[in-house]
């Protein structure tokens, strides 16, 4: 089983709609979870962190965490063309290392 | 978050040569890491750079191939030794700071092409 699983996409979402990005992880001990955005040719940029079960909102972004299901998601409301990027799910594992998924490519359709 | 710079931003190298990549941070950091991102792939941790001591390498990475230095709290280097085309990749420096506690931030990366 892969440590972090994400749908590679591309996920196409109309402008103004909600984009939903999902991630599952294998290490039950993980307590910290991060979402990074990576534009083509650029380095990853941290956009959200979440540590507790439930929802965490920051502007148009909402991270959702369910530790029992080992599931974390990122919602992007009012999607903009500038949101088109690859989104990397990154839990911190039992060795205190941040492990990255392969990412989901998101394409916002104008 | 900290401001992280890397040099060079890109390079094209010949097989068998070595390249040293520098990472400079504008503030003291608690942890520094080196990652590799091969084309179309996600990030793979190479090693944790430890100040004043040998780096801690992940499985599949060895010191002879990727020697790392960290002489102080704000600077680290990664050398890619005896390069082959398979080493063509983006190499990224990443840091944790006292202020960021649990979060990690990335430098702009070094794009390496080995011919």
Short mmCIF file of N, CA, C and O in Angstrom, two decimals, chain A residues 19-95:
data_model
loop_
_atom_site.label_atom_id
_atom_site.label_comp_id
_atom_site.label_asym_id
_atom_site.label_seq_id
_atom_site.Cartn_x
_atom_site.Cartn_y
_atom_site.Cartn_z
N UNK A 19 -13.80 22.90 -6.28
CA UNK A 19 -12.89 21.80 -6.61
C UNK A 19 -12.66 20.99 -5.36
O UNK A 19 -12.40 21.55 -4.28
N UNK A 20 -12.76 19.68 -5.49
CA UNK A 20 -12.60 18.78 -4.33
C UNK A 20 -11.44 17.82 -4.60
O UNK A 20 -11.47 17.05 -5.56
N UNK A 21 -10.43 17.90 -3.75
CA UNK A 21 -9.22 17.08 -3.92
C UNK A 21 -9.12 16.13 -2.73
O UNK A 21 -9.24 16.56 -1.58
N UNK A 22 -8.89 14.88 -3.02
CA UNK A 22 -8.92 13.86 -1.98
C UNK A 22 -7.59 13.15 -1.81
O UNK A 22 -6.79 13.06 -2.76
N UNK A 23 -7.38 12.61 -0.61
CA UNK A 23 -6.11 11.96 -0.30
C UNK A 23 -6.34 10.94 0.82
O UNK A 23 -7.06 11.22 1.78
N UNK A 24 -5.75 9.77 0.66
CA UNK A 24 -5.73 8.80 1.75
C UNK A 24 -4.29 8.50 2.11
O UNK A 24 -3.39 8.60 1.27
N UNK A 25 -4.07 8.14 3.37
CA UNK A 25 -2.71 7.87 3.84
C UNK A 25 -2.70 6.59 4.66
O UNK A 25 -3.73 6.17 5.20
N UNK A 26 -1.55 5.96 4.74
CA UNK A 26 -1.49 4.62 5.34
C UNK A 26 -1.05 4.61 6.80
O UNK A 26 -1.36 3.68 7.54
N UNK A 27 -0.32 5.65 7.25
CA UNK A 27 0.24 5.63 8.61
C UNK A 27 -0.78 6.17 9.61
O UNK A 27 -1.03 7.37 9.67
N UNK A 28 -1.33 5.27 10.43
CA UNK A 28 -2.36 5.66 11.39
C UNK A 28 -1.83 6.62 12.45
O UNK A 28 -2.60 7.30 13.12
N UNK A 29 -0.53 6.67 12.61
CA UNK A 29 0.07 7.52 13.64
C UNK A 29 0.14 8.98 13.19
O UNK A 29 0.29 9.88 14.02
N UNK A 30 0.00 9.23 11.91
CA UNK A 30 0.12 10.61 11.40
C UNK A 30 -0.81 11.57 12.12
O UNK A 30 -1.98 11.25 12.34
N UNK A 31 -0.28 12.72 12.51
CA UNK A 31 -1.06 13.71 13.25
C UNK A 31 -1.11 15.06 12.55
O UNK A 31 -1.95 15.89 12.87
N UNK A 32 -0.18 15.28 11.62
CA UNK A 32 -0.10 16.57 10.93
C UNK A 32 -0.23 16.33 9.44
O UNK A 32 0.38 15.40 8.90
N UNK A 33 -0.98 17.25 8.80
CA UNK A 33 -1.27 17.05 7.39
C UNK A 33 -1.16 18.39 6.67
O UNK A 33 -1.60 19.41 7.20
N UNK A 34 -0.59 18.34 5.49
CA UNK A 34 -0.32 19.57 4.76
C UNK A 34 -0.77 19.44 3.31
O UNK A 34 -0.71 18.35 2.72
N UNK A 35 -1.21 20.55 2.76
CA UNK A 35 -1.49 20.63 1.33
C UNK A 35 -0.56 21.67 0.71
O UNK A 35 -0.45 22.80 1.21
N UNK A 36 0.11 21.25 -0.36
CA UNK A 36 0.98 22.13 -1.10
C UNK A 36 0.42 22.31 -2.51
O UNK A 36 -0.13 21.37 -3.09
N UNK A 37 0.61 23.49 -3.04
CA UNK A 37 0.26 23.79 -4.43
C UNK A 37 1.56 23.94 -5.21
O UNK A 37 2.48 24.63 -4.76
N UNK A 38 1.62 23.33 -6.36
CA UNK A 38 2.82 23.43 -7.19
C UNK A 38 2.43 23.79 -8.61
O UNK A 38 1.81 23.00 -9.32
N UNK A 39 2.82 24.98 -9.02
CA UNK A 39 2.63 25.39 -10.40
C UNK A 39 3.73 24.75 -11.24
O UNK A 39 4.83 24.47 -10.74
N UNK A 40 3.43 24.55 -12.51
CA UNK A 40 4.40 23.92 -13.41
C UNK A 40 5.71 24.70 -13.43
O UNK A 40 5.73 25.92 -13.62
N UNK A 41 6.80 24.02 -13.19
CA UNK A 41 8.12 24.64 -13.21
C UNK A 41 8.49 25.38 -11.94
O UNK A 41 9.55 26.01 -11.89
N UNK A 42 7.62 25.33 -10.94
CA UNK A 42 7.88 26.02 -9.68
C UNK A 42 7.99 25.02 -8.54
O UNK A 42 7.67 23.85 -8.67
N UNK A 43 8.44 25.52 -7.39
CA UNK A 43 8.55 24.67 -6.21
C UNK A 43 7.24 24.64 -5.45
O UNK A 43 6.38 25.52 -5.63
N UNK A 44 7.03 23.65 -4.59
CA UNK A 44 5.77 23.56 -3.84
C UNK A 44 5.60 24.72 -2.86
O UNK A 44 6.56 25.17 -2.24
N UNK A 45 4.36 25.15 -2.73
CA UNK A 45 3.99 26.25 -1.84
C UNK A 45 2.97 25.73 -0.83
O UNK A 45 1.94 25.19 -1.22
N UNK A 46 3.26 25.89 0.44
CA UNK A 46 2.33 25.43 1.48
C UNK A 46 1.09 26.32 1.49
O UNK A 46 1.19 27.54 1.59
N UNK A 47 -0.09 25.68 1.38
CA UNK A 47 -1.31 26.47 1.40
C UNK A 47 -2.21 26.15 2.59
O UNK A 47 -3.01 27.00 3.00
N UNK A 48 -2.11 24.95 3.13
CA UNK A 48 -2.97 24.60 4.27
C UNK A 48 -2.25 23.57 5.14
O UNK A 48 -1.57 22.69 4.64
N UNK A 49 -2.49 23.66 6.44
CA UNK A 49 -2.08 22.63 7.36
C UNK A 49 -3.27 22.31 8.26
O UNK A 49 -4.08 23.19 8.55
N UNK A 50 -3.41 21.07 8.66
CA UNK A 50 -4.51 20.66 9.53
C UNK A 50 -4.03 19.58 10.46
O UNK A 50 -3.29 18.68 10.05
N UNK A 51 -4.46 19.66 11.74
CA UNK A 51 -3.97 18.75 12.74
C UNK A 51 -5.09 18.00 13.48
O UNK A 51 -4.84 16.96 14.09
N UNK A 52 -6.31 18.56 13.43
CA UNK A 52 -7.43 17.97 14.17
C UNK A 52 -8.52 17.51 13.22
O UNK A 52 -8.69 18.08 12.14
N UNK A 53 -9.27 16.53 13.64
CA UNK A 53 -10.41 16.08 12.84
C UNK A 53 -11.38 17.23 12.61
O UNK A 53 -11.57 18.09 13.47
N UNK A 54 -11.98 17.23 11.43
CA UNK A 54 -12.96 18.25 11.12
C UNK A 54 -12.50 19.13 9.99
O UNK A 54 -11.68 18.72 9.16
N UNK A 55 -13.04 20.33 9.96
CA UNK A 55 -12.75 21.27 8.88
C UNK A 55 -11.90 22.43 9.38
O UNK A 55 -12.03 22.87 10.52
N UNK A 56 -11.05 22.92 8.48
CA UNK A 56 -10.29 24.14 8.75
C UNK A 56 -10.38 25.02 7.50
O UNK A 56 -10.04 24.57 6.42
N UNK A 57 -10.86 26.24 7.70
CA UNK A 57 -11.09 27.13 6.57
C UNK A 57 -10.07 28.26 6.56
O UNK A 57 -9.70 28.80 7.60
N UNK A 58 -9.62 28.59 5.35
CA UNK A 58 -8.71 29.73 5.17
C UNK A 58 -9.03 30.34 3.82
O UNK A 58 -8.60 29.82 2.78
N UNK A 59 -9.82 31.42 3.85
CA UNK A 59 -10.22 32.06 2.59
C UNK A 59 -11.07 31.11 1.77
O UNK A 59 -12.06 30.57 2.25
N UNK A 60 -10.67 30.90 0.53
CA UNK A 60 -11.45 30.01 -0.35
C UNK A 60 -11.11 28.54 -0.13
O UNK A 60 -11.72 27.67 -0.74
N UNK A 61 -10.14 28.25 0.70
CA UNK A 61 -9.68 26.89 0.93
C UNK A 61 -10.26 26.32 2.23
O UNK A 61 -10.31 27.01 3.25
N UNK A 62 -10.70 25.05 2.17
CA UNK A 62 -11.11 24.31 3.35
C UNK A 62 -10.43 22.96 3.34
O UNK A 62 -10.56 22.21 2.36
N UNK A 63 -9.69 22.66 4.40
CA UNK A 63 -9.11 21.34 4.56
C UNK A 63 -10.01 20.53 5.48
O UNK A 63 -10.55 21.06 6.46
N UNK A 64 -10.19 19.26 5.17
CA UNK A 64 -11.01 18.37 5.97
C UNK A 64 -10.18 17.15 6.35
O UNK A 64 -9.47 16.60 5.50
N UNK A 65 -10.27 16.74 7.60
CA UNK A 65 -9.48 15.62 8.09
C UNK A 65 -10.37 14.63 8.82
O UNK A 65 -11.18 15.02 9.67
N UNK A 66 -10.20 13.36 8.51
CA UNK A 66 -10.87 12.28 9.22
C UNK A 66 -9.82 11.21 9.52
O UNK A 66 -9.48 10.40 8.66
N UNK A 67 -9.28 11.25 10.73
CA UNK A 67 -8.19 10.34 11.08
C UNK A 67 -8.66 8.89 11.14
O UNK A 67 -7.89 7.98 10.82
N UNK A 68 -9.89 8.67 11.54
CA UNK A 68 -10.39 7.30 11.62
C UNK A 68 -10.42 6.64 10.25
O UNK A 68 -10.12 5.46 10.10
N UNK A 69 -10.74 7.42 9.26
CA UNK A 69 -10.79 6.91 7.89
C UNK A 69 -9.47 7.12 7.15
O UNK A 69 -9.35 6.71 5.98
N UNK A 70 -8.52 7.77 7.80
CA UNK A 70 -7.22 8.06 7.20
C UNK A 70 -7.40 8.80 5.88
O UNK A 70 -6.86 8.42 4.83
N UNK A 71 -8.19 9.86 5.97
CA UNK A 71 -8.62 10.58 4.79
C UNK A 71 -8.49 12.08 5.05
O UNK A 71 -8.86 12.58 6.11
N UNK A 72 -7.93 12.78 4.06
CA UNK A 72 -7.83 14.23 4.15
C UNK A 72 -8.20 14.80 2.79
O UNK A 72 -7.91 14.19 1.75
N UNK A 73 -8.89 15.93 2.80
CA UNK A 73 -9.31 16.53 1.53
C UNK A 73 -9.09 18.03 1.55
O UNK A 73 -8.88 18.64 2.61
N UNK A 74 -9.12 18.60 0.37
CA UNK A 74 -9.00 20.05 0.20
C UNK A 74 -10.10 20.50 -0.74
O UNK A 74 -10.23 19.97 -1.84
N UNK A 75 -10.89 21.47 -0.27
CA UNK A 75 -11.93 22.07 -1.10
C UNK A 75 -11.50 23.48 -1.48
O UNK A 75 -11.00 24.23 -0.64
N UNK A 76 -11.69 23.81 -2.74
CA UNK A 76 -11.41 25.16 -3.21
C UNK A 76 -12.72 25.73 -3.73
O UNK A 76 -13.27 25.24 -4.72
N UNK A 77 -13.21 26.76 -3.05
CA UNK A 77 -14.47 27.38 -3.46
C UNK A 77 -14.21 28.47 -4.49
O UNK A 77 -13.11 29.04 -4.55
N UNK A 78 -15.23 28.74 -5.31
CA UNK A 78 -15.12 29.81 -6.30
C UNK A 78 -13.81 29.67 -7.09
O UNK A 78 -12.99 30.61 -7.14
N UNK A 79 -13.62 28.52 -7.66
CA UNK A 79 -12.36 28.21 -8.35
C UNK A 79 -12.03 29.25 -9.42
O UNK A 79 -12.91 29.70 -10.17
N UNK A 80 -10.75 29.60 -9.47
CA UNK A 80 -10.25 30.58 -10.42
C UNK A 80 -9.23 29.91 -11.35
O UNK A 80 -8.56 28.96 -10.95
N UNK A 81 -9.06 30.44 -12.55
CA UNK A 81 -8.02 29.87 -13.43
C UNK A 81 -6.64 29.82 -12.79
O UNK A 81 -5.85 28.92 -13.07
N UNK A 82 -6.37 30.76 -11.88
CA UNK A 82 -5.07 30.77 -11.19
C UNK A 82 -4.92 29.62 -10.20
O UNK A 82 -3.81 29.39 -9.69
N UNK A 83 -6.00 28.90 -9.94
CA UNK A 83 -5.93 27.71 -9.07
C UNK A 83 -5.43 26.48 -9.84
O UNK A 83 -5.17 25.44 -9.23
N UNK A 84 -5.32 26.59 -11.14
CA UNK A 84 -4.84 25.48 -11.95
C UNK A 84 -3.39 25.17 -11.57
O UNK A 84 -2.51 26.02 -11.75
N UNK A 85 -3.17 23.99 -11.06
CA UNK A 85 -1.86 23.60 -10.53
C UNK A 85 -1.94 22.14 -10.12
O UNK A 85 -2.99 21.52 -10.21
N UNK A 86 -0.84 21.62 -9.63
CA UNK A 86 -0.83 20.30 -9.01
C UNK A 86 -0.87 20.48 -7.50
O UNK A 86 -0.12 21.29 -6.95
N UNK A 87 -1.76 19.73 -6.84
CA UNK A 87 -1.92 19.83 -5.39
C UNK A 87 -1.38 18.56 -4.75
O UNK A 87 -1.81 17.46 -5.06
N UNK A 88 -0.45 18.77 -3.83
CA UNK A 88 0.25 17.66 -3.18
C UNK A 88 -0.26 17.50 -1.74
O UNK A 88 -0.22 18.45 -0.96
N UNK A 89 -0.70 16.31 -1.44
CA UNK A 89 -1.09 15.94 -0.07
C UNK A 89 0.16 15.45 0.65
O UNK A 89 0.93 14.65 0.08
N UNK A 90 0.37 15.89 1.89
CA UNK A 90 1.63 15.57 2.56
C UNK A 90 1.42 15.37 4.06
O UNK A 90 1.47 16.34 4.83
N UNK A 91 1.20 14.14 4.49
CA UNK A 91 1.14 13.88 5.93
C UNK A 91 2.53 13.74 6.53
O UNK A 91 3.48 13.36 5.82
N UNK A 92 2.62 14.03 7.81
CA UNK A 92 3.87 13.77 8.54
C UNK A 92 3.75 12.39 9.15
O UNK A 92 2.79 12.10 9.87
N UNK A 93 4.72 11.52 8.89
CA UNK A 93 4.57 10.12 9.31
C UNK A 93 5.19 9.87 10.68
O UNK A 93 5.66 10.79 11.36
N UNK A 94 5.18 8.60 11.08
CA UNK A 94 5.64 8.24 12.42
C UNK A 94 7.11 8.52 12.63
O UNK A 94 7.57 8.57 13.77
N UNK A 95 7.87 8.65 11.55
CA UNK A 95 9.29 9.00 11.65
C UNK A 95 9.50 10.51 11.65
O UNK A 95 10.63 10.99 11.51
#
